[in-house]
mmCIF file of the C-alpha atoms, coordinates in Angstrom:
data_MODEL
# 
_entry.id   MODEL 
# 
loop_
_atom_site.group_PDB 
_atom_site.id 
_atom_site.type_symbol 
_atom_site.label_atom_id 
_atom_site.label_alt_id 
_atom_site.label_comp_id 
_atom_site.label_asym_id 
_atom_site.label_entity_id 
_atom_site.label_seq_id 
_atom_site.pdbx_PDB_ins_code 
_atom_site.Cartn_x 
_atom_site.Cartn_y 
_atom_site.Cartn_z 
_atom_site.occupancy 
_atom_site.B_iso_or_equiv 
_atom_site.pdbx_formal_charge 
_atom_site.auth_seq_id 
_atom_site.auth_comp_id 
_atom_site.auth_asym_id 
_atom_site.auth_atom_id 
_atom_site.pdbx_PDB_model_num 
ATOM 1   C CA . MET A 1 1   ? -9.512  8.650  0.464   1.00 0.00 ? 1   MET A CA 1 
ATOM 2   C CA . ILE A 1 2   ? -8.466  6.172  -2.537  1.00 0.00 ? 2   ILE A CA 1 
ATOM 3   C CA . ALA A 1 3   ? -11.627 7.260  -4.572  1.00 0.00 ? 3   ALA A CA 1 
ATOM 4   C CA . ALA A 1 4   ? -10.714 11.274 -4.253  1.00 0.00 ? 4   ALA A CA 1 
ATOM 5   C CA . ILE A 1 5   ? -7.292  10.688 -5.384  1.00 0.00 ? 5   ILE A CA 1 
ATOM 6   C CA . ARG A 1 6   ? -7.953  8.532  -8.386  1.00 0.00 ? 6   ARG A CA 1 
ATOM 7   C CA . GLN A 1 7   ? -10.140 11.290 -9.074  1.00 0.00 ? 7   GLN A CA 1 
ATOM 8   C CA . PHE A 1 8   ? -7.434  13.825 -8.519  1.00 0.00 ? 8   PHE A CA 1 
ATOM 9   C CA . PHE A 1 9   ? -4.748  11.945 -10.866 1.00 0.00 ? 9   PHE A CA 1 
ATOM 10  C CA . ASP A 1 10  ? -7.719  11.764 -13.714 1.00 0.00 ? 10  ASP A CA 1 
ATOM 11  C CA . ASN A 1 11  ? -7.413  15.110 -13.392 1.00 0.00 ? 11  ASN A CA 1 
ATOM 12  C CA . GLN A 1 12  ? -4.607  15.948 -13.444 1.00 0.00 ? 12  GLN A CA 1 
ATOM 13  C CA . LEU A 1 13  ? -3.097  13.635 -15.810 1.00 0.00 ? 13  LEU A CA 1 
ATOM 14  C CA . ALA A 1 14  ? -4.488  11.115 -18.883 1.00 0.00 ? 14  ALA A CA 1 
ATOM 15  C CA . SER A 1 15  ? -7.012  8.974  -18.390 1.00 0.00 ? 15  SER A CA 1 
ATOM 16  C CA . PRO A 1 16  ? -6.124  5.133  -18.598 1.00 0.00 ? 16  PRO A CA 1 
ATOM 17  C CA . GLU A 1 17  ? -7.442  4.892  -21.456 1.00 0.00 ? 17  GLU A CA 1 
ATOM 18  C CA . GLN A 1 18  ? -4.871  7.482  -22.981 1.00 0.00 ? 18  GLN A CA 1 
ATOM 19  C CA . GLU A 1 19  ? -2.601  6.488  -20.087 1.00 0.00 ? 19  GLU A CA 1 
ATOM 20  C CA . THR A 1 20  ? 1.344   6.291  -21.256 1.00 0.00 ? 20  THR A CA 1 
ATOM 21  C CA . SER A 1 21  ? 4.268   4.126  -19.337 1.00 0.00 ? 21  SER A CA 1 
ATOM 22  C CA . GLU A 1 22  ? 5.249   7.996  -18.115 1.00 0.00 ? 22  GLU A CA 1 
ATOM 23  C CA . HIS A 1 23  ? 2.314   9.041  -17.049 1.00 0.00 ? 23  HIS A CA 1 
ATOM 24  C CA . LYS A 1 24  ? 1.200   5.745  -15.012 1.00 0.00 ? 24  LYS A CA 1 
ATOM 25  C CA . VAL A 1 25  ? 4.747   6.206  -12.992 1.00 0.00 ? 25  VAL A CA 1 
ATOM 26  C CA . GLU A 1 26  ? 3.732   10.258 -12.246 1.00 0.00 ? 26  GLU A CA 1 
ATOM 27  C CA . ARG A 1 27  ? -0.322  8.898  -11.032 1.00 0.00 ? 27  ARG A CA 1 
ATOM 28  C CA . LEU A 1 28  ? 2.459   6.085  -8.653  1.00 0.00 ? 28  LEU A CA 1 
ATOM 29  C CA . ARG A 1 29  ? 4.248   9.124  -7.430  1.00 0.00 ? 29  ARG A CA 1 
ATOM 30  C CA . LEU A 1 30  ? 1.227   11.062 -6.234  1.00 0.00 ? 30  LEU A CA 1 
ATOM 31  C CA . ALA A 1 31  ? -0.556  8.130  -4.474  1.00 0.00 ? 31  ALA A CA 1 
ATOM 32  C CA . SER A 1 32  ? 3.650   7.911  -2.687  1.00 0.00 ? 32  SER A CA 1 
ATOM 33  C CA . ALA A 1 33  ? 2.407   11.588 -2.060  1.00 0.00 ? 33  ALA A CA 1 
ATOM 34  C CA . ALA A 1 34  ? -1.319  10.724 -0.282  1.00 0.00 ? 34  ALA A CA 1 
ATOM 35  C CA . LEU A 1 35  ? 1.015   7.755  1.654   1.00 0.00 ? 35  LEU A CA 1 
ATOM 36  C CA . MET A 1 36  ? 3.083   9.988  3.109   1.00 0.00 ? 36  MET A CA 1 
ATOM 37  C CA . PHE A 1 37  ? 1.008   11.799 4.378   1.00 0.00 ? 37  PHE A CA 1 
ATOM 38  C CA . GLU A 1 38  ? -1.336  9.297  5.829   1.00 0.00 ? 38  GLU A CA 1 
ATOM 39  C CA . LEU A 1 39  ? 1.732   8.114  7.882   1.00 0.00 ? 39  LEU A CA 1 
ATOM 40  C CA . LEU A 1 40  ? 1.454   12.469 8.893   1.00 0.00 ? 40  LEU A CA 1 
ATOM 41  C CA . LYS A 1 41  ? -1.831  11.981 10.471  1.00 0.00 ? 41  LYS A CA 1 
ATOM 42  C CA . THR A 1 42  ? -1.109  8.336  11.878  1.00 0.00 ? 42  THR A CA 1 
ATOM 43  C CA . ASP A 1 43  ? 0.185   9.808  15.400  1.00 0.00 ? 43  ASP A CA 1 
ATOM 44  C CA . ARG A 1 44  ? -2.455  11.706 15.123  1.00 0.00 ? 44  ARG A CA 1 
ATOM 45  C CA . HIS A 1 45  ? -0.418  15.011 16.006  1.00 0.00 ? 45  HIS A CA 1 
ATOM 46  C CA . ILE A 1 46  ? 0.840   16.878 12.083  1.00 0.00 ? 46  ILE A CA 1 
ATOM 47  C CA . ASP A 1 47  ? 3.233   18.856 12.867  1.00 0.00 ? 47  ASP A CA 1 
ATOM 48  C CA . ASP A 1 48  ? 4.430   21.527 11.764  1.00 0.00 ? 48  ASP A CA 1 
ATOM 49  C CA . ARG A 1 49  ? 8.404   20.483 10.315  1.00 0.00 ? 49  ARG A CA 1 
ATOM 50  C CA . GLU A 1 50  ? 6.423   16.865 9.669   1.00 0.00 ? 50  GLU A CA 1 
ATOM 51  C CA . THR A 1 51  ? 4.976   19.033 6.820   1.00 0.00 ? 51  THR A CA 1 
ATOM 52  C CA . ARG A 1 52  ? 8.076   21.225 6.388   1.00 0.00 ? 52  ARG A CA 1 
ATOM 53  C CA . MET A 1 53  ? 9.470   18.175 5.361   1.00 0.00 ? 53  MET A CA 1 
ATOM 54  C CA . LEU A 1 54  ? 7.195   16.490 3.288   1.00 0.00 ? 54  LEU A CA 1 
ATOM 55  C CA . ARG A 1 55  ? 7.163   19.494 1.138   1.00 0.00 ? 55  ARG A CA 1 
ATOM 56  C CA . GLN A 1 56  ? 10.578  19.041 0.434   1.00 0.00 ? 56  GLN A CA 1 
ATOM 57  C CA . VAL A 1 57  ? 10.782  15.309 0.059   1.00 0.00 ? 57  VAL A CA 1 
ATOM 58  C CA . LEU A 1 58  ? 8.032   15.219 -2.236  1.00 0.00 ? 58  LEU A CA 1 
ATOM 59  C CA . ALA A 1 59  ? 9.491   18.714 -3.886  1.00 0.00 ? 59  ALA A CA 1 
ATOM 60  C CA . ARG A 1 60  ? 12.796  17.016 -3.886  1.00 0.00 ? 60  ARG A CA 1 
ATOM 61  C CA . THR A 1 61  ? 12.537  13.372 -4.259  1.00 0.00 ? 61  THR A CA 1 
ATOM 62  C CA . PHE A 1 62  ? 8.221   13.839 -6.691  1.00 0.00 ? 62  PHE A CA 1 
ATOM 63  C CA . ALA A 1 63  ? 9.785   17.057 -8.279  1.00 0.00 ? 63  ALA A CA 1 
ATOM 64  C CA . MET A 1 64  ? 6.892   18.116 -8.074  1.00 0.00 ? 64  MET A CA 1 
ATOM 65  C CA . ASP A 1 65  ? 5.759   22.165 -8.372  1.00 0.00 ? 65  ASP A CA 1 
ATOM 66  C CA . GLU A 1 66  ? 4.001   24.551 -6.061  1.00 0.00 ? 66  GLU A CA 1 
ATOM 67  C CA . GLN A 1 67  ? 0.718   24.314 -7.653  1.00 0.00 ? 67  GLN A CA 1 
ATOM 68  C CA . GLN A 1 68  ? 1.096   20.347 -7.109  1.00 0.00 ? 68  GLN A CA 1 
ATOM 69  C CA . LEU A 1 69  ? 2.510   20.340 -4.028  1.00 0.00 ? 69  LEU A CA 1 
ATOM 70  C CA . ASP A 1 70  ? -0.932  22.259 -3.233  1.00 0.00 ? 70  ASP A CA 1 
ATOM 71  C CA . ASP A 1 71  ? -2.754  20.312 -4.404  1.00 0.00 ? 71  ASP A CA 1 
ATOM 72  C CA . VAL A 1 72  ? -1.897  16.898 -3.402  1.00 0.00 ? 72  VAL A CA 1 
ATOM 73  C CA . ILE A 1 73  ? -1.472  18.012 0.340   1.00 0.00 ? 73  ILE A CA 1 
ATOM 74  C CA . LYS A 1 74  ? -5.044  20.245 0.128   1.00 0.00 ? 74  LYS A CA 1 
ATOM 75  C CA . LEU A 1 75  ? -6.361  16.721 -1.262  1.00 0.00 ? 75  LEU A CA 1 
ATOM 76  C CA . ALA A 1 76  ? -4.259  14.545 1.660   1.00 0.00 ? 76  ALA A CA 1 
ATOM 77  C CA . GLU A 1 77  ? -5.827  16.817 4.189   1.00 0.00 ? 77  GLU A CA 1 
ATOM 78  C CA . GLU A 1 78  ? -9.176  16.952 3.063   1.00 0.00 ? 78  GLU A CA 1 
ATOM 79  C CA . GLU A 1 79  ? -9.573  13.007 2.910   1.00 0.00 ? 79  GLU A CA 1 
ATOM 80  C CA . ALA A 1 80  ? -7.560  12.440 6.162   1.00 0.00 ? 80  ALA A CA 1 
ATOM 81  C CA . ALA A 1 81  ? -10.034 11.499 7.930   1.00 0.00 ? 81  ALA A CA 1 
ATOM 82  C CA . GLN A 1 82  ? -11.273 8.454  6.211   1.00 0.00 ? 82  GLN A CA 1 
ATOM 83  C CA . ALA A 1 83  ? -9.702  4.548  6.121   1.00 0.00 ? 83  ALA A CA 1 
ATOM 84  C CA . VAL A 1 84  ? -6.911  3.728  3.737   1.00 0.00 ? 84  VAL A CA 1 
ATOM 85  C CA . SER A 1 85  ? -5.896  0.579  2.944   1.00 0.00 ? 85  SER A CA 1 
ATOM 86  C CA . LEU A 1 86  ? -2.191  0.052  1.895   1.00 0.00 ? 86  LEU A CA 1 
ATOM 87  C CA . TYR A 1 87  ? -2.707  -2.099 -0.180  1.00 0.00 ? 87  TYR A CA 1 
ATOM 88  C CA . GLU A 1 88  ? -4.491  -0.261 -3.247  1.00 0.00 ? 88  GLU A CA 1 
ATOM 89  C CA . PHE A 1 89  ? -1.220  1.963  -3.099  1.00 0.00 ? 89  PHE A CA 1 
ATOM 90  C CA . THR A 1 90  ? 1.515   -0.635 -2.636  1.00 0.00 ? 90  THR A CA 1 
ATOM 91  C CA . SER A 1 91  ? 0.112   -2.550 -4.591  1.00 0.00 ? 91  SER A CA 1 
ATOM 92  C CA . LEU A 1 92  ? 0.325   0.216  -7.650  1.00 0.00 ? 92  LEU A CA 1 
ATOM 93  C CA . MET A 1 93  ? 3.807   0.184  -6.720  1.00 0.00 ? 93  MET A CA 1 
ATOM 94  C CA . ASN A 1 94  ? 4.478   -3.090 -6.854  1.00 0.00 ? 94  ASN A CA 1 
ATOM 95  C CA . GLU A 1 95  ? 3.687   -2.892 -10.566 1.00 0.00 ? 95  GLU A CA 1 
ATOM 96  C CA . THR A 1 96  ? 5.741   -0.637 -11.980 1.00 0.00 ? 96  THR A CA 1 
ATOM 97  C CA . TYR A 1 97  ? 8.351   0.644  -9.149  1.00 0.00 ? 97  TYR A CA 1 
ATOM 98  C CA . ASP A 1 98  ? 11.842  -0.609 -9.053  1.00 0.00 ? 98  ASP A CA 1 
ATOM 99  C CA . TYR A 1 99  ? 13.317  -2.491 -6.126  1.00 0.00 ? 99  TYR A CA 1 
ATOM 100 C CA . GLU A 1 100 ? 15.130  1.077  -5.528  1.00 0.00 ? 100 GLU A CA 1 
ATOM 101 C CA . ASP A 1 101 ? 12.614  3.267  -5.292  1.00 0.00 ? 101 ASP A CA 1 
ATOM 102 C CA . LYS A 1 102 ? 10.331  1.145  -3.048  1.00 0.00 ? 102 LYS A CA 1 
ATOM 103 C CA . VAL A 1 103 ? 13.299  2.170  -1.009  1.00 0.00 ? 103 VAL A CA 1 
ATOM 104 C CA . LEU A 1 104 ? 13.732  5.296  -1.415  1.00 0.00 ? 104 LEU A CA 1 
ATOM 105 C CA . LEU A 1 105 ? 9.785   5.474  -0.064  1.00 0.00 ? 105 LEU A CA 1 
ATOM 106 C CA . VAL A 1 106 ? 10.339  3.960  2.797   1.00 0.00 ? 106 VAL A CA 1 
ATOM 107 C CA . GLU A 1 107 ? 13.271  5.639  3.643   1.00 0.00 ? 107 GLU A CA 1 
ATOM 108 C CA . ASN A 1 108 ? 11.366  9.145  2.906   1.00 0.00 ? 108 ASN A CA 1 
ATOM 109 C CA . LEU A 1 109 ? 8.543   7.625  5.048   1.00 0.00 ? 109 LEU A CA 1 
ATOM 110 C CA . TRP A 1 110 ? 11.561  7.445  7.929   1.00 0.00 ? 110 TRP A CA 1 
ATOM 111 C CA . ARG A 1 111 ? 12.256  11.178 7.142   1.00 0.00 ? 111 ARG A CA 1 
ATOM 112 C CA . LEU A 1 112 ? 8.784   12.181 7.969   1.00 0.00 ? 112 LEU A CA 1 
ATOM 113 C CA . ALA A 1 113 ? 8.751   10.468 11.016  1.00 0.00 ? 113 ALA A CA 1 
ATOM 114 C CA . LEU A 1 114 ? 11.406  11.610 12.258  1.00 0.00 ? 114 LEU A CA 1 
ATOM 115 C CA . ALA A 1 115 ? 11.013  15.350 11.474  1.00 0.00 ? 115 ALA A CA 1 
ATOM 116 C CA . ASP A 1 116 ? 9.436   16.659 14.686  1.00 0.00 ? 116 ASP A CA 1 
ATOM 117 C CA . ASP A 1 117 ? 12.188  14.438 17.037  1.00 0.00 ? 117 ASP A CA 1 
ATOM 118 C CA . HIS A 1 118 ? 9.658   11.307 18.164  1.00 0.00 ? 118 HIS A CA 1 
ATOM 119 C CA . LEU A 1 119 ? 8.982   7.981  16.351  1.00 0.00 ? 119 LEU A CA 1 
ATOM 120 C CA . ASP A 1 120 ? 5.774   6.844  17.341  1.00 0.00 ? 120 ASP A CA 1 
ATOM 121 C CA . LYS A 1 121 ? 5.233   3.672  17.046  1.00 0.00 ? 121 LYS A CA 1 
ATOM 122 C CA . TYR A 1 122 ? 2.032   3.483  14.944  1.00 0.00 ? 122 TYR A CA 1 
ATOM 123 C CA . GLU A 1 123 ? 4.674   5.591  12.428  1.00 0.00 ? 123 GLU A CA 1 
ATOM 124 C CA . GLU A 1 124 ? 6.960   3.160  13.136  1.00 0.00 ? 124 GLU A CA 1 
ATOM 125 C CA . GLN A 1 125 ? 4.519   -0.361 12.054  1.00 0.00 ? 125 GLN A CA 1 
ATOM 126 C CA . MET A 1 126 ? 3.127   1.685  9.354   1.00 0.00 ? 126 MET A CA 1 
ATOM 127 C CA . ILE A 1 127 ? 6.545   1.877  8.087   1.00 0.00 ? 127 ILE A CA 1 
ATOM 128 C CA . ARG A 1 128 ? 6.844   -1.671 8.440   1.00 0.00 ? 128 ARG A CA 1 
ATOM 129 C CA . LYS A 1 129 ? 3.566   -2.159 7.219   1.00 0.00 ? 129 LYS A CA 1 
ATOM 130 C CA . THR A 1 130 ? 3.909   -0.660 3.729   1.00 0.00 ? 130 THR A CA 1 
ATOM 131 C CA . ALA A 1 131 ? 8.415   -1.414 3.410   1.00 0.00 ? 131 ALA A CA 1 
ATOM 132 C CA . ASP A 1 132 ? 6.664   -5.336 3.796   1.00 0.00 ? 132 ASP A CA 1 
ATOM 133 C CA . LEU A 1 133 ? 4.229   -4.754 0.980   1.00 0.00 ? 133 LEU A CA 1 
ATOM 134 C CA . LEU A 1 134 ? 6.798   -3.615 -0.932  1.00 0.00 ? 134 LEU A CA 1 
ATOM 135 C CA . TYR A 1 135 ? 8.390   -6.360 -0.780  1.00 0.00 ? 135 TYR A CA 1 
ATOM 136 C CA . VAL A 1 136 ? 11.979  -3.991 0.960   1.00 0.00 ? 136 VAL A CA 1 
ATOM 137 C CA . SER A 1 137 ? 14.070  -6.704 2.959   1.00 0.00 ? 137 SER A CA 1 
ATOM 138 C CA . HIS A 1 138 ? 13.903  -6.379 6.446   1.00 0.00 ? 138 HIS A CA 1 
ATOM 139 C CA . SER A 1 139 ? 17.622  -5.523 6.417   1.00 0.00 ? 139 SER A CA 1 
ATOM 140 C CA . ASP A 1 140 ? 17.331  -2.357 3.821   1.00 0.00 ? 140 ASP A CA 1 
ATOM 141 C CA . PHE A 1 141 ? 14.004  -1.572 6.199   1.00 0.00 ? 141 PHE A CA 1 
ATOM 142 C CA . ILE A 1 142 ? 16.632  -1.155 9.335   1.00 0.00 ? 142 ILE A CA 1 
ATOM 143 C CA . LYS A 1 143 ? 19.578  0.211  6.883   1.00 0.00 ? 143 LYS A CA 1 
ATOM 144 C CA . THR A 1 144 ? 17.074  3.211  6.203   1.00 0.00 ? 144 THR A CA 1 
ATOM 145 C CA . LYS A 1 145 ? 15.679  4.086  9.598   1.00 0.00 ? 145 LYS A CA 1 
ATOM 146 C CA . LEU A 1 146 ? 19.175  4.307  10.759  1.00 0.00 ? 146 LEU A CA 1 
ATOM 147 C CA . ARG A 1 147 ? 20.265  6.453  8.133   1.00 0.00 ? 147 ARG A CA 1 
ATOM 148 C CA . VAL A 1 148 ? 17.790  9.285  8.499   1.00 0.00 ? 148 VAL A CA 1 
ATOM 149 C CA . ARG A 1 149 ? 18.425  9.243  11.973  1.00 0.00 ? 149 ARG A CA 1 
ATOM 150 C CA . ASP A 1 150 ? 22.276  9.549  11.783  1.00 0.00 ? 150 ASP A CA 1 
ATOM 151 C CA . GLU A 1 151 ? 21.180  12.125 8.967   1.00 0.00 ? 151 GLU A CA 1 
ATOM 152 C CA . GLN A 1 152 ? 18.981  14.515 11.315  1.00 0.00 ? 152 GLN A CA 1 
ATOM 153 C CA . GLY A 1 153 ? 21.902  14.167 14.212  1.00 0.00 ? 153 GLY A CA 1 
# 
């Protein structure tokens, strides 16, 4: 999946030789979107509510237009059967994202995991591992989980 995502980024954005810091941030946001889809497939069942939440989170958080949403989701769906190294995503994020961006990503992962009103143990495990790789404190990991749970009532 990593190779396909990189190819998508290269097709959508400047090549690494021409990359500006703005383009790098956009590439990282697209990597975040793919990571979010990986969370959706963790419990082996992608619910329509989860897919709608994914589109809402991406549109709101990353200001992605409909075409970008369709492209990223299609790419992630096509590559869903392949293994993903969370480290490859999170290492890119650690280079550029500030702490608040990392916390927001963890919060959005909770939104996706709770969208179907069921928190699978593997979803929670993936969010915990992602938070650890992003160096998000355990306190913020818990706070984001509780905030999203309370929002969804």
